[in-house]
């Protein structure tokens, strides 16, 4: 059979369409096949887990029953010992009375026999003598000094026990329910100095029929979130856990507040199991977060996350001591501004301005961050600046729109505050950890030795433009720590700073 010329393309299109439909079916079947395999694997894992868990709870039950049986046996032995001790005590007292009674009876029978014989005496003198002896013996006879009542009774009713209540309790014995969720007490929760204290109230135990058993511990989970709604925060960070909490509160220390909120939830655990989590509670944790703006970094500054290091491309050109040893050339190896400009972007600092800016602006409010020095540092500056006030070759503190402190340990240790090309030497040891506090609205800029809790220097001015954090590094490196709240000890420095002279515009 010969196909017409116009039928061949049509059949090819139909075949291609069928192939595409078949590919979709194959794809659907493959997805379904994978879904079924995953389902079967899940069911199989669930079955194995069920068997393992049922064996565990059965073993736990047998252990509890064994403990209960052992406790009943031990208590029974204690009660038996008490009854035996009482029986032995009473027996000893009655045996003693019985022995004394037999002695008295024997004495009484002998005296009675002697008295009967005395009645047959005919001689007056013998009779009177015998009668006198009888009288004396009667007076001293044990029978007349011995009580005729048993010292103890045979009654043991005080040792009767009634286990009806315990038996009824055992008959009502059920599996221990899981604890009800605690309630987070927002009024007792505190956020301060990047520490969060979370407190909660245990759920009411209710009546005895609904008693869940003593709470052994609590488990708290928290995660950072950008929203205060648990529904909107559900897709954000995973929960982090704190287990085996014995108190009804816990403090989480040294957090980084790089999100607006932290969500908390807590659940109670008894001997049986852990209950449901409480309703999540969001606590606001605002702090100043920023990173280095790598686009502004000098070409010889290397930005690695929150760390900046100085890695010169021509070491001899930057170390005057090494440059002095280079007698072959009198030309400085430091790249010229023009060459540096050709090599880098327009926003990048160049020349001898080994500077990098932060990537977030401050246009109001209070902000705090810390600078920590790497072991090999030689010289650095840290402060704030108007972004527009710094040219590519400007150094911090030499313009009207930048404020900083500068530290160096190259030839000798020095620390100075700089602004508007004016410097003021500071008579402090060089700190390894510097806190920077900026109150934009009040015009306060404070530099703090965090380890010694002392004020290094403060500027008092009036900021007119948004500020950015600014850093200069020459030899070595620095690390910036952000996501920090304004520390509680800052207030004590503010009053001090207002009494100091400053370098303001």
CSV table of C-alpha atoms in Angstrom, one decimal:
chain,number,residue,atom,x,y,z
A,1,UNK,CA,0.0,0.0,0.0
A,2,UNK,CA,1.5,3.3,-1.0
A,3,UNK,CA,0.8,6.4,1.2
A,4,UNK,CA,-0.1,9.6,-0.4
A,5,UNK,CA,2.6,12.3,-0.1
A,6,UNK,CA,0.5,14.6,2.1
A,7,UNK,CA,-0.3,11.7,4.6
A,8,UNK,CA,3.3,11.1,5.7
A,9,UNK,CA,3.7,14.4,7.6
A,10,UNK,CA,0.3,13.9,9.2
A,11,UNK,CA,1.1,10.4,10.4
A,12,UNK,CA,4.4,11.7,11.7
A,13,UNK,CA,2.7,14.4,13.7
A,14,UNK,CA,0.2,11.9,15.1
A,15,UNK,CA,3.1,9.6,16.0
A,16,UNK,CA,4.9,12.4,17.7
A,17,UNK,CA,1.8,13.4,19.6
A,18,UNK,CA,1.3,9.8,20.7
A,19,UNK,CA,4.9,9.5,21.8
A,20,UNK,CA,4.6,12.7,23.8
A,21,UNK,CA,1.4,11.4,25.4
A,22,UNK,CA,3.2,8.1,26.1
A,23,UNK,CA,6.1,10.0,27.7
A,24,UNK,CA,3.7,11.8,30.0
A,25,UNK,CA,2.0,8.5,30.9
A,26,UNK,CA,5.5,7.0,31.6
A,27,UNK,CA,6.4,10.0,33.7
A,28,UNK,CA,3.2,9.8,35.6
A,29,UNK,CA,3.7,6.1,36.2
A,30,UNK,CA,7.3,6.6,37.2
A,31,UNK,CA,6.2,9.3,39.7
A,32,UNK,CA,3.4,7.1,41.0
A,33,UNK,CA,5.8,4.1,41.2
A,34,UNK,CA,8.3,6.2,43.2
A,35,UNK,CA,5.4,7.5,45.4
A,36,UNK,CA,4.2,3.9,46.1
A,37,UNK,CA,7.8,2.8,46.9
A,38,UNK,CA,8.1,5.6,49.3
A,39,UNK,CA,4.7,4.8,50.8
A,40,UNK,CA,5.6,1.1,51.2
A,41,UNK,CA,8.9,2.0,52.8
A,42,UNK,CA,7.2,4.4,55.2
A,43,UNK,CA,4.6,1.7,56.1
A,44,UNK,CA,7.3,-0.9,56.6
A,45,UNK,CA,9.3,1.5,58.8
A,46,UNK,CA,6.2,2.3,60.7
A,47,UNK,CA,5.4,-1.4,61.2
A,48,UNK,CA,9.0,-2.0,62.5
A,49,UNK,CA,8.7,1.1,64.7
A,50,UNK,CA,5.3,-0.1,66.0
A,51,UNK,CA,6.7,-3.5,66.9
A,52,UNK,CA,9.7,-2.0,68.6
A,53,UNK,CA,7.6,0.5,70.5
A,54,UNK,CA,5.1,-2.1,71.6
A,55,UNK,CA,7.9,-4.4,72.9
A,56,UNK,CA,9.3,-1.4,74.8
A,57,UNK,CA,6.0,-0.5,76.4
A,58,UNK,CA,5.3,-4.2,77.2
A,59,UNK,CA,8.7,-4.4,78.9
A,60,UNK,CA,8.1,-1.2,80.8
A,61,UNK,CA,4.7,-2.6,82.0
A,62,UNK,CA,6.4,-5.8,83.2
A,63,UNK,CA,9.0,-3.8,85.0
A,64,UNK,CA,6.3,-1.7,86.7
A,65,UNK,CA,4.3,-4.8,87.7
A,66,UNK,CA,7.5,-6.4,89.1
A,67,UNK,CA,8.2,-3.2,91.0
A,68,UNK,CA,4.7,-3.2,92.3
A,69,UNK,CA,4.8,-6.9,93.3
A,70,UNK,CA,8.1,-6.3,95.0
A,71,UNK,CA,6.8,-3.3,96.9
A,72,UNK,CA,3.7,-5.3,98.1
A,73,UNK,CA,6.0,-8.2,99.2
A,74,UNK,CA,8.3,-5.9,101.1
A,75,UNK,CA,5.4,-4.1,102.8
A,76,UNK,CA,3.8,-7.4,103.6
A,77,UNK,CA,7.1,-8.6,105.3
A,78,UNK,CA,7.3,-5.4,107.3
A,79,UNK,CA,3.7,-5.9,108.6
A,80,UNK,CA,4.4,-9.6,109.4
A,81,UNK,CA,7.5,-8.6,111.4
A,82,UNK,CA,5.4,-6.1,113.4
A,83,UNK,CA,2.8,-8.8,114.2
A,84,UNK,CA,5.5,-11.3,115.2
A,85,UNK,CA,7.2,-8.8,117.4
A,86,UNK,CA,4.0,-8.0,119.2
A,87,UNK,CA,3.2,-11.7,119.6
A,88,UNK,CA,6.6,-12.4,121.1
A,89,UNK,CA,6.3,-9.6,123.5
A,90,UNK,CA,2.9,-10.7,124.8
A,91,UNK,CA,4.0,-14.3,124.9
A,92,UNK,CA,7.0,-13.4,127.1
A,93,UNK,CA,4.9,-11.4,129.5
A,94,UNK,CA,2.3,-14.2,129.8
A,95,UNK,CA,5.0,-16.8,130.3
A,96,UNK,CA,6.5,-14.8,133.1
A,97,UNK,CA,3.1,-14.5,134.8
A,98,UNK,CA,2.5,-18.2,134.3
A,99,UNK,CA,5.8,-19.1,135.9
A,100,UNK,CA,5.2,-16.7,138.9
A,101,UNK,CA,1.7,-18.2,139.3
A,102,UNK,CA,3.0,-21.7,139.5
A,103,UNK,CA,5.5,-20.8,142.2
A,104,UNK,CA,2.7,-19.0,144.2
A,105,UNK,CA,0.3,-22.0,143.8
A,106,UNK,CA,2.9,-24.4,145.1
A,107,UNK,CA,3.7,-22.2,148.1
A,108,UNK,CA,0.0,-21.8,148.8
A,109,UNK,CA,-0.6,-25.6,148.6
A,110,UNK,CA,2.3,-26.2,151.1
A,111,UNK,CA,0.9,-23.6,153.5
A,112,UNK,CA,-2.5,-25.0,153.2
A,113,UNK,CA,-1.3,-28.5,154.1
A,114,UNK,CA,0.7,-27.2,157.0
A,115,UNK,CA,-2.4,-25.3,158.3
A,116,UNK,CA,-4.5,-28.4,158.1
A,117,UNK,CA,-1.9,-30.4,160.1
A,118,UNK,CA,-1.7,-27.6,162.7
A,119,UNK,CA,-5.4,-28.0,163.4
A,120,UNK,CA,-4.6,-31.5,164.7
A,121,UNK,CA,-2.0,-30.4,167.3
A,122,UNK,CA,-3.2,-30.8,170.9
A,123,UNK,CA,-0.4,-29.2,172.8
A,124,UNK,CA,-1.1,-25.6,173.4
A,125,UNK,CA,2.5,-24.4,173.1
A,126,UNK,CA,3.1,-26.3,169.8
A,127,UNK,CA,-0.2,-25.1,168.4
A,128,UNK,CA,0.5,-21.4,169.2
A,129,UNK,CA,4.0,-21.7,167.7
A,130,UNK,CA,2.6,-23.4,164.5
A,131,UNK,CA,-0.2,-20.8,164.2
A,132,UNK,CA,2.3,-18.0,164.5
A,133,UNK,CA,4.4,-19.5,161.7
A,134,UNK,CA,1.3,-19.9,159.5
A,135,UNK,CA,0.4,-16.3,160.0
A,136,UNK,CA,3.8,-15.1,159.1
A,137,UNK,CA,4.0,-17.3,156.1
A,138,UNK,CA,0.6,-16.1,154.9
A,139,UNK,CA,1.7,-12.5,155.1
A,140,UNK,CA,4.7,-13.2,152.9
A,141,UNK,CA,3.1,-15.7,150.6
A,142,UNK,CA,3.5,-15.0,146.8
A,143,UNK,CA,-0.1,-15.8,146.2
A,144,UNK,CA,-1.2,-12.7,148.0
A,145,UNK,CA,1.2,-10.5,146.2
A,146,UNK,CA,0.5,-11.8,142.7
A,147,UNK,CA,-2.1,-10.1,140.5
A,148,UNK,CA,-4.7,-12.5,139.2
A,149,UNK,CA,-5.2,-10.7,135.9
A,150,UNK,CA,-3.3,-11.5,132.7
A,151,UNK,CA,-0.6,-8.8,132.0
A,152,UNK,CA,-1.7,-8.6,128.3
A,153,UNK,CA,-4.7,-9.6,126.3
A,154,UNK,CA,-5.0,-11.9,123.4
A,155,UNK,CA,-6.5,-9.2,121.3
A,156,UNK,CA,-4.5,-8.4,118.0
A,157,UNK,CA,-7.2,-6.3,116.4
A,158,UNK,CA,-5.0,-3.2,116.2
A,159,UNK,CA,-3.0,-5.0,113.5
A,160,UNK,CA,-5.9,-5.7,111.2
A,161,UNK,CA,-5.4,-4.2,107.7
A,162,UNK,CA,-7.8,-3.1,105.0
A,163,UNK,CA,-6.5,-3.0,101.5
A,164,UNK,CA,-9.9,-2.4,99.9
A,165,UNK,CA,-8.8,1.1,98.8
A,166,UNK,CA,-5.6,-0.1,97.3
A,167,UNK,CA,-7.3,-3.0,95.7
A,168,UNK,CA,-9.9,-0.6,94.2
A,169,UNK,CA,-7.1,1.6,93.0
A,170,UNK,CA,-5.3,-1.3,91.3
A,171,UNK,CA,-8.6,-2.3,89.7
A,172,UNK,CA,-9.0,1.3,88.4
A,173,UNK,CA,-5.4,1.3,87.1
A,174,UNK,CA,-5.1,2.7,83.6
A,175,UNK,CA,-2.3,3.8,81.3
A,176,UNK,CA,-0.8,7.1,82.4
A,177,UNK,CA,-2.0,10.0,80.2
A,178,UNK,CA,0.4,12.4,78.6
A,179,UNK,CA,0.8,15.8,80.3
A,180,UNK,CA,-1.2,18.8,79.2
A,181,UNK,CA,0.7,21.7,77.6
A,182,UNK,CA,2.1,24.3,79.9
A,183,UNK,CA,1.3,28.0,79.4
A,184,UNK,CA,4.1,30.4,78.7
A,185,UNK,CA,3.9,33.3,81.1
A,186,UNK,CA,4.8,36.3,78.9
A,187,UNK,CA,4.9,38.7,81.9
A,188,UNK,CA,7.9,36.8,83.3
A,189,UNK,CA,9.7,36.5,80.0
A,190,UNK,CA,12.7,38.8,79.7
A,191,UNK,CA,14.9,39.8,76.7
A,192,UNK,CA,18.1,41.5,77.7
A,193,UNK,CA,21.8,41.6,76.6
A,194,UNK,CA,21.1,39.0,73.9
A,195,UNK,CA,19.8,36.6,76.5
A,196,UNK,CA,16.2,35.4,76.6
A,197,UNK,CA,14.6,34.1,79.8
A,198,UNK,CA,11.4,32.1,79.1
A,199,UNK,CA,9.0,31.2,82.0
A,200,UNK,CA,5.9,29.1,82.0
A,201,UNK,CA,3.1,27.8,84.2
A,202,UNK,CA,2.5,24.0,84.5
A,203,UNK,CA,-1.0,22.9,83.4
A,204,UNK,CA,-3.5,22.4,86.3
A,205,UNK,CA,-3.6,18.8,87.3
A,206,UNK,CA,-7.4,18.8,87.7
A,207,UNK,CA,-9.1,16.0,89.6
A,208,UNK,CA,-7.5,12.7,90.4
A,209,UNK,CA,-9.2,10.8,87.6
A,210,UNK,CA,-7.4,13.0,85.1
A,211,UNK,CA,-4.1,13.1,86.9
A,212,UNK,CA,-1.2,12.8,84.5
A,213,UNK,CA,1.5,11.9,87.1
A,214,UNK,CA,4.4,14.0,88.3
A,215,UNK,CA,6.2,16.1,85.7
A,216,UNK,CA,9.8,14.9,85.4
A,217,UNK,CA,11.1,17.6,83.0
A,218,UNK,CA,10.3,20.1,80.3
A,219,UNK,CA,11.5,20.5,76.8
A,220,UNK,CA,11.7,23.9,75.1
A,221,UNK,CA,12.0,24.6,71.4
A,222,UNK,CA,12.8,28.0,69.8
A,223,UNK,CA,13.5,29.3,66.3
A,224,UNK,CA,14.1,32.7,64.8
A,225,UNK,CA,11.4,34.2,62.7
A,226,UNK,CA,10.7,37.4,60.8
A,227,UNK,CA,7.0,37.4,61.8
A,228,UNK,CA,5.2,37.0,65.1
A,229,UNK,CA,2.6,34.6,63.6
A,230,UNK,CA,3.4,30.9,64.0
A,231,UNK,CA,1.5,30.2,60.8
A,232,UNK,CA,3.7,32.7,58.8
A,233,UNK,CA,6.8,31.5,60.5
A,234,UNK,CA,6.1,27.8,59.9
A,235,UNK,CA,8.2,27.7,56.7
A,236,UNK,CA,11.2,29.5,58.3
A,237,UNK,CA,14.1,28.2,60.5
A,238,UNK,CA,13.9,24.8,62.1
A,239,UNK,CA,13.2,24.4,65.8
A,240,UNK,CA,16.2,24.2,68.2
A,241,UNK,CA,15.8,22.2,71.4
A,242,UNK,CA,16.7,22.5,75.0
A,243,UNK,CA,15.9,19.2,76.8
A,244,UNK,CA,15.8,18.0,80.4
A,245,UNK,CA,14.7,21.3,82.0
A,246,UNK,CA,13.9,20.7,85.7
A,247,UNK,CA,12.6,24.2,86.5
A,248,UNK,CA,9.6,26.1,85.1
A,249,UNK,CA,11.9,28.6,83.3
A,250,UNK,CA,15.1,28.6,81.3
A,251,UNK,CA,17.6,31.3,80.1
A,252,UNK,CA,19.1,31.0,76.6
A,253,UNK,CA,22.4,33.0,76.5
A,254,UNK,CA,24.6,34.6,73.8
A,255,UNK,CA,22.0,34.6,71.1
A,256,UNK,CA,22.5,36.5,67.8
A,257,UNK,CA,19.5,38.6,67.1
A,258,UNK,CA,19.6,38.5,63.4
A,259,UNK,CA,15.8,38.2,63.0
A,260,UNK,CA,13.0,40.3,64.4
A,261,UNK,CA,11.4,37.6,66.5
A,262,UNK,CA,12.1,34.4,68.3
A,263,UNK,CA,9.3,31.9,68.6
A,264,UNK,CA,9.1,29.7,71.8
A,265,UNK,CA,7.1,26.7,72.7
A,266,UNK,CA,7.4,24.2,75.6
A,267,UNK,CA,6.0,20.9,76.6
A,268,UNK,CA,6.0,18.8,79.8
A,269,UNK,CA,7.2,15.2,80.2
A,270,UNK,CA,6.2,12.7,82.8
A,271,UNK,CA,7.4,9.1,83.2
A,272,UNK,CA,5.2,7.9,80.3
A,273,UNK,CA,5.7,10.4,77.5
A,274,UNK,CA,6.0,14.0,76.4
A,275,UNK,CA,2.8,16.0,75.9
A,276,UNK,CA,1.8,18.5,73.3
A,277,UNK,CA,3.7,21.7,72.9
A,278,UNK,CA,2.2,24.9,74.2
A,279,UNK,CA,1.0,27.6,71.9
A,280,UNK,CA,4.1,29.3,70.4
A,281,UNK,CA,4.9,32.8,71.8
A,282,UNK,CA,6.9,35.3,69.8
A,283,UNK,CA,9.3,37.6,71.5
A,284,UNK,CA,10.7,40.6,69.7
A,285,UNK,CA,14.5,40.6,69.4
A,286,UNK,CA,15.4,43.7,67.3
A,287,UNK,CA,19.1,44.4,66.9
A,288,UNK,CA,21.4,46.1,64.4
A,289,UNK,CA,22.5,43.6,61.7
A,290,UNK,CA,24.8,44.4,58.9
A,291,UNK,CA,27.6,42.9,56.9
A,292,UNK,CA,30.6,44.3,55.0
A,293,UNK,CA,29.7,45.9,51.7
A,294,UNK,CA,32.3,44.0,49.6
A,295,UNK,CA,31.7,46.4,46.7
A,296,UNK,CA,33.3,49.2,48.7
A,297,UNK,CA,36.3,47.2,50.0
A,298,UNK,CA,39.8,48.3,49.0
A,299,UNK,CA,41.2,45.9,46.5
A,300,UNK,CA,43.8,44.7,49.1
A,301,UNK,CA,41.1,44.0,51.7
A,302,UNK,CA,39.6,40.5,51.6
A,303,UNK,CA,36.1,40.1,53.0
A,304,UNK,CA,35.2,36.6,54.4
A,305,UNK,CA,31.8,36.7,55.9
A,306,UNK,CA,32.1,38.9,59.1
A,307,UNK,CA,35.9,39.1,58.8
A,308,UNK,CA,38.1,41.5,56.9
A,309,UNK,CA,41.9,40.9,56.4
A,310,UNK,CA,44.5,43.0,54.7
A,311,UNK,CA,46.3,41.0,52.0
A,312,UNK,CA,48.6,43.3,50.1
A,313,UNK,CA,49.4,42.5,46.5
A,314,UNK,CA,52.8,44.2,46.8
A,315,UNK,CA,54.1,43.9,50.3
A,316,UNK,CA,57.2,46.1,49.8
A,317,UNK,CA,55.1,49.0,48.7
A,318,UNK,CA,53.2,49.1,52.0
A,319,UNK,CA,55.9,48.4,54.6
A,320,UNK,CA,58.3,51.4,54.9
A,321,UNK,CA,60.9,49.2,56.6
A,322,UNK,CA,60.9,46.7,53.7
A,323,UNK,CA,60.7,49.5,51.2
A,324,UNK,CA,63.8,51.1,52.7
A,325,UNK,CA,65.7,47.9,52.0
A,326,UNK,CA,64.8,47.9,48.4
A,327,UNK,CA,67.8,49.9,47.0
A,328,UNK,CA,67.3,48.9,43.4
A,329,UNK,CA,64.4,51.3,42.9
A,330,UNK,CA,63.4,54.6,44.5
A,331,UNK,CA,59.9,54.3,43.1
A,332,UNK,CA,57.2,53.3,45.6
A,333,UNK,CA,55.5,50.1,44.9
A,334,UNK,CA,52.2,51.4,46.1
A,335,UNK,CA,49.7,51.5,43.2
A,336,UNK,CA,48.8,54.9,42.0
A,337,UNK,CA,45.3,56.1,42.5
A,338,UNK,CA,44.7,56.1,38.7
A,339,UNK,CA,45.9,52.5,38.4
A,340,UNK,CA,43.9,51.4,41.4
A,341,UNK,CA,40.9,53.1,39.9
A,342,UNK,CA,41.3,51.3,36.6
A,343,UNK,CA,41.5,48.0,38.5
A,344,UNK,CA,38.5,48.5,40.7
A,345,UNK,CA,34.9,49.7,40.6
A,346,UNK,CA,34.0,53.3,41.1
A,347,UNK,CA,32.6,52.6,44.6
A,348,UNK,CA,35.7,50.8,45.8
A,349,UNK,CA,38.2,52.6,48.0
A,350,UNK,CA,41.7,52.9,46.6
A,351,UNK,CA,45.1,54.3,47.2
A,352,UNK,CA,46.0,54.2,50.9
A,353,UNK,CA,42.4,54.2,52.1
A,354,UNK,CA,42.2,50.6,53.1
A,355,UNK,CA,38.6,51.0,54.0
A,356,UNK,CA,35.3,49.0,53.8
A,357,UNK,CA,31.8,50.2,54.7
A,358,UNK,CA,28.9,48.4,56.2
A,359,UNK,CA,25.9,47.4,54.0
A,360,UNK,CA,23.2,48.9,56.3
A,361,UNK,CA,22.4,52.5,57.1
A,362,UNK,CA,21.4,54.1,60.3
A,363,UNK,CA,18.9,56.9,60.0
A,364,UNK,CA,17.4,56.8,63.5
A,365,UNK,CA,17.3,54.9,66.8
A,366,UNK,CA,20.0,53.2,68.9
A,367,UNK,CA,22.5,50.7,67.5
A,368,UNK,CA,25.3,48.6,68.8
A,369,UNK,CA,27.9,46.3,67.4
A,370,UNK,CA,31.3,45.0,68.4
A,371,UNK,CA,34.8,44.8,66.8
A,372,UNK,CA,37.1,42.0,67.6
A,373,UNK,CA,40.8,41.9,66.6
A,374,UNK,CA,42.6,39.0,64.9
A,375,UNK,CA,45.8,37.9,66.5
A,376,UNK,CA,48.1,39.5,63.8
A,377,UNK,CA,46.5,43.0,63.7
A,378,UNK,CA,48.7,46.0,63.4
A,379,UNK,CA,46.5,49.0,62.7
A,380,UNK,CA,42.8,49.6,62.3
A,381,UNK,CA,40.1,52.3,62.5
A,382,UNK,CA,36.5,51.8,63.3
A,383,UNK,CA,33.6,54.3,63.4
A,384,UNK,CA,30.8,55.7,61.3
A,385,UNK,CA,30.5,57.9,58.3
A,386,UNK,CA,28.2,59.5,55.8
A,387,UNK,CA,28.5,57.4,52.8
A,388,UNK,CA,28.5,60.5,50.5
A,389,UNK,CA,31.2,62.2,52.6
A,390,UNK,CA,34.0,59.7,51.8
A,391,UNK,CA,35.8,59.9,48.6
A,392,UNK,CA,37.6,56.8,47.2
A,393,UNK,CA,40.9,58.0,48.6
A,394,UNK,CA,39.6,59.5,51.9
A,395,UNK,CA,40.6,58.0,55.2
A,396,UNK,CA,38.3,57.7,58.2
A,397,UNK,CA,38.4,60.6,60.6
A,398,UNK,CA,39.9,63.0,58.1
A,399,UNK,CA,36.6,64.3,56.8
A,400,UNK,CA,33.7,66.2,58.4
A,401,UNK,CA,31.4,63.3,57.8
A,402,UNK,CA,33.3,60.5,59.5
A,403,UNK,CA,34.1,59.7,63.2
A,404,UNK,CA,36.4,56.9,64.4
A,405,UNK,CA,39.0,55.7,66.8
A,406,UNK,CA,42.3,54.6,65.4
A,407,UNK,CA,44.6,52.1,67.0
A,408,UNK,CA,48.1,51.0,66.1
A,409,UNK,CA,50.8,48.8,67.5
A,410,UNK,CA,53.2,49.0,64.5
A,411,UNK,CA,56.1,50.9,66.1
A,412,UNK,CA,54.5,51.8,69.4
A,413,UNK,CA,51.0,51.3,70.9
A,414,UNK,CA,48.7,54.2,70.3
A,415,UNK,CA,45.0,54.9,70.4
A,416,UNK,CA,43.3,58.1,69.2
A,417,UNK,CA,39.9,59.5,68.4
A,418,UNK,CA,39.6,61.2,65.0
A,419,UNK,CA,37.1,63.5,63.3
A,420,UNK,CA,37.4,66.2,60.7
A,421,UNK,CA,41.1,65.7,60.3
A,422,UNK,CA,41.7,66.3,64.0
A,423,UNK,CA,43.0,63.7,66.4
A,424,UNK,CA,42.9,63.3,70.1
A,425,UNK,CA,45.2,60.8,71.8
A,426,UNK,CA,43.5,58.5,74.3
A,427,UNK,CA,45.4,57.2,77.3
A,428,UNK,CA,44.0,53.7,77.3
A,429,UNK,CA,45.5,50.3,76.6
A,430,UNK,CA,44.6,48.9,73.3
A,431,UNK,CA,41.5,46.7,73.7
A,432,UNK,CA,40.9,43.4,71.9
A,433,UNK,CA,37.1,43.8,71.9
A,434,UNK,CA,35.5,47.2,71.2
A,435,UNK,CA,31.8,48.0,71.4
A,436,UNK,CA,30.4,50.8,69.3
A,437,UNK,CA,27.2,52.5,70.4
A,438,UNK,CA,25.4,55.0,68.2
A,439,UNK,CA,22.3,56.9,69.3
A,440,UNK,CA,21.5,58.6,66.0
A,441,UNK,CA,18.6,60.8,67.3
A,442,UNK,CA,20.6,62.1,70.3
A,443,UNK,CA,23.9,62.4,68.4
A,444,UNK,CA,25.8,60.0,70.8
A,445,UNK,CA,28.7,57.9,69.4
A,446,UNK,CA,30.5,55.9,72.1
A,447,UNK,CA,33.5,53.5,71.9
A,448,UNK,CA,33.7,51.0,74.7
A,449,UNK,CA,36.3,48.6,76.0
A,450,UNK,CA,33.9,45.7,76.5
A,451,UNK,CA,36.1,43.4,78.5
A,452,UNK,CA,37.0,46.2,81.0
A,453,UNK,CA,33.6,47.9,80.8
A,454,UNK,CA,35.0,51.3,80.4
A,455,UNK,CA,34.4,54.2,78.0
A,456,UNK,CA,37.3,54.8,75.6
A,457,UNK,CA,35.8,57.9,73.9
A,458,UNK,CA,32.5,59.5,72.9
A,459,UNK,CA,31.5,62.0,70.3
A,460,UNK,CA,28.6,64.3,70.8
A,461,UNK,CA,27.2,65.8,67.5
A,462,UNK,CA,24.1,66.1,65.4
A,463,UNK,CA,23.8,63.7,62.6
A,464,UNK,CA,22.3,65.1,59.4
A,465,UNK,CA,22.6,62.2,57.0
A,466,UNK,CA,22.2,58.4,57.3
A,467,UNK,CA,25.3,56.7,58.7
A,468,UNK,CA,27.0,53.5,57.8
A,469,UNK,CA,29.6,51.6,59.9
A,470,UNK,CA,33.1,52.1,58.5
A,471,UNK,CA,36.3,50.2,59.0
A,472,UNK,CA,40.0,50.6,58.0
A,473,UNK,CA,42.4,47.7,58.2
A,474,UNK,CA,46.2,47.8,57.6
A,475,UNK,CA,48.1,44.6,58.4
A,476,UNK,CA,46.2,41.8,60.1
A,477,UNK,CA,42.4,41.7,60.3
A,478,UNK,CA,39.2,42.3,62.2
A,479,UNK,CA,35.9,40.6,62.9
A,480,UNK,CA,32.7,42.4,63.3
A,481,UNK,CA,29.9,41.0,65.6
A,482,UNK,CA,26.4,42.1,64.8
A,483,UNK,CA,22.9,41.1,65.8
A,484,UNK,CA,23.6,42.5,69.3
A,485,UNK,CA,21.1,44.4,71.4
A,486,UNK,CA,22.2,47.7,73.1
A,487,UNK,CA,23.8,46.3,76.3
A,488,UNK,CA,22.2,47.3,79.6
A,489,UNK,CA,25.5,48.8,80.9
A,490,UNK,CA,25.4,51.5,78.2
A,491,UNK,CA,23.3,53.8,80.3
A,492,UNK,CA,26.1,54.3,82.8
A,493,UNK,CA,28.4,55.4,80.0
A,494,UNK,CA,26.0,58.0,78.6
A,495,UNK,CA,26.1,60.2,81.6
A,496,UNK,CA,29.9,60.0,81.6
A,497,UNK,CA,30.2,60.8,77.9
A,498,UNK,CA,28.2,64.0,78.3
A,499,UNK,CA,30.8,65.3,80.8
A,500,UNK,CA,33.7,64.6,78.4
A,501,UNK,CA,35.0,66.9,75.8
A,502,UNK,CA,34.3,65.7,72.3
A,503,UNK,CA,35.4,66.3,68.7
A,504,UNK,CA,32.2,67.3,67.1
A,505,UNK,CA,31.6,69.3,63.9
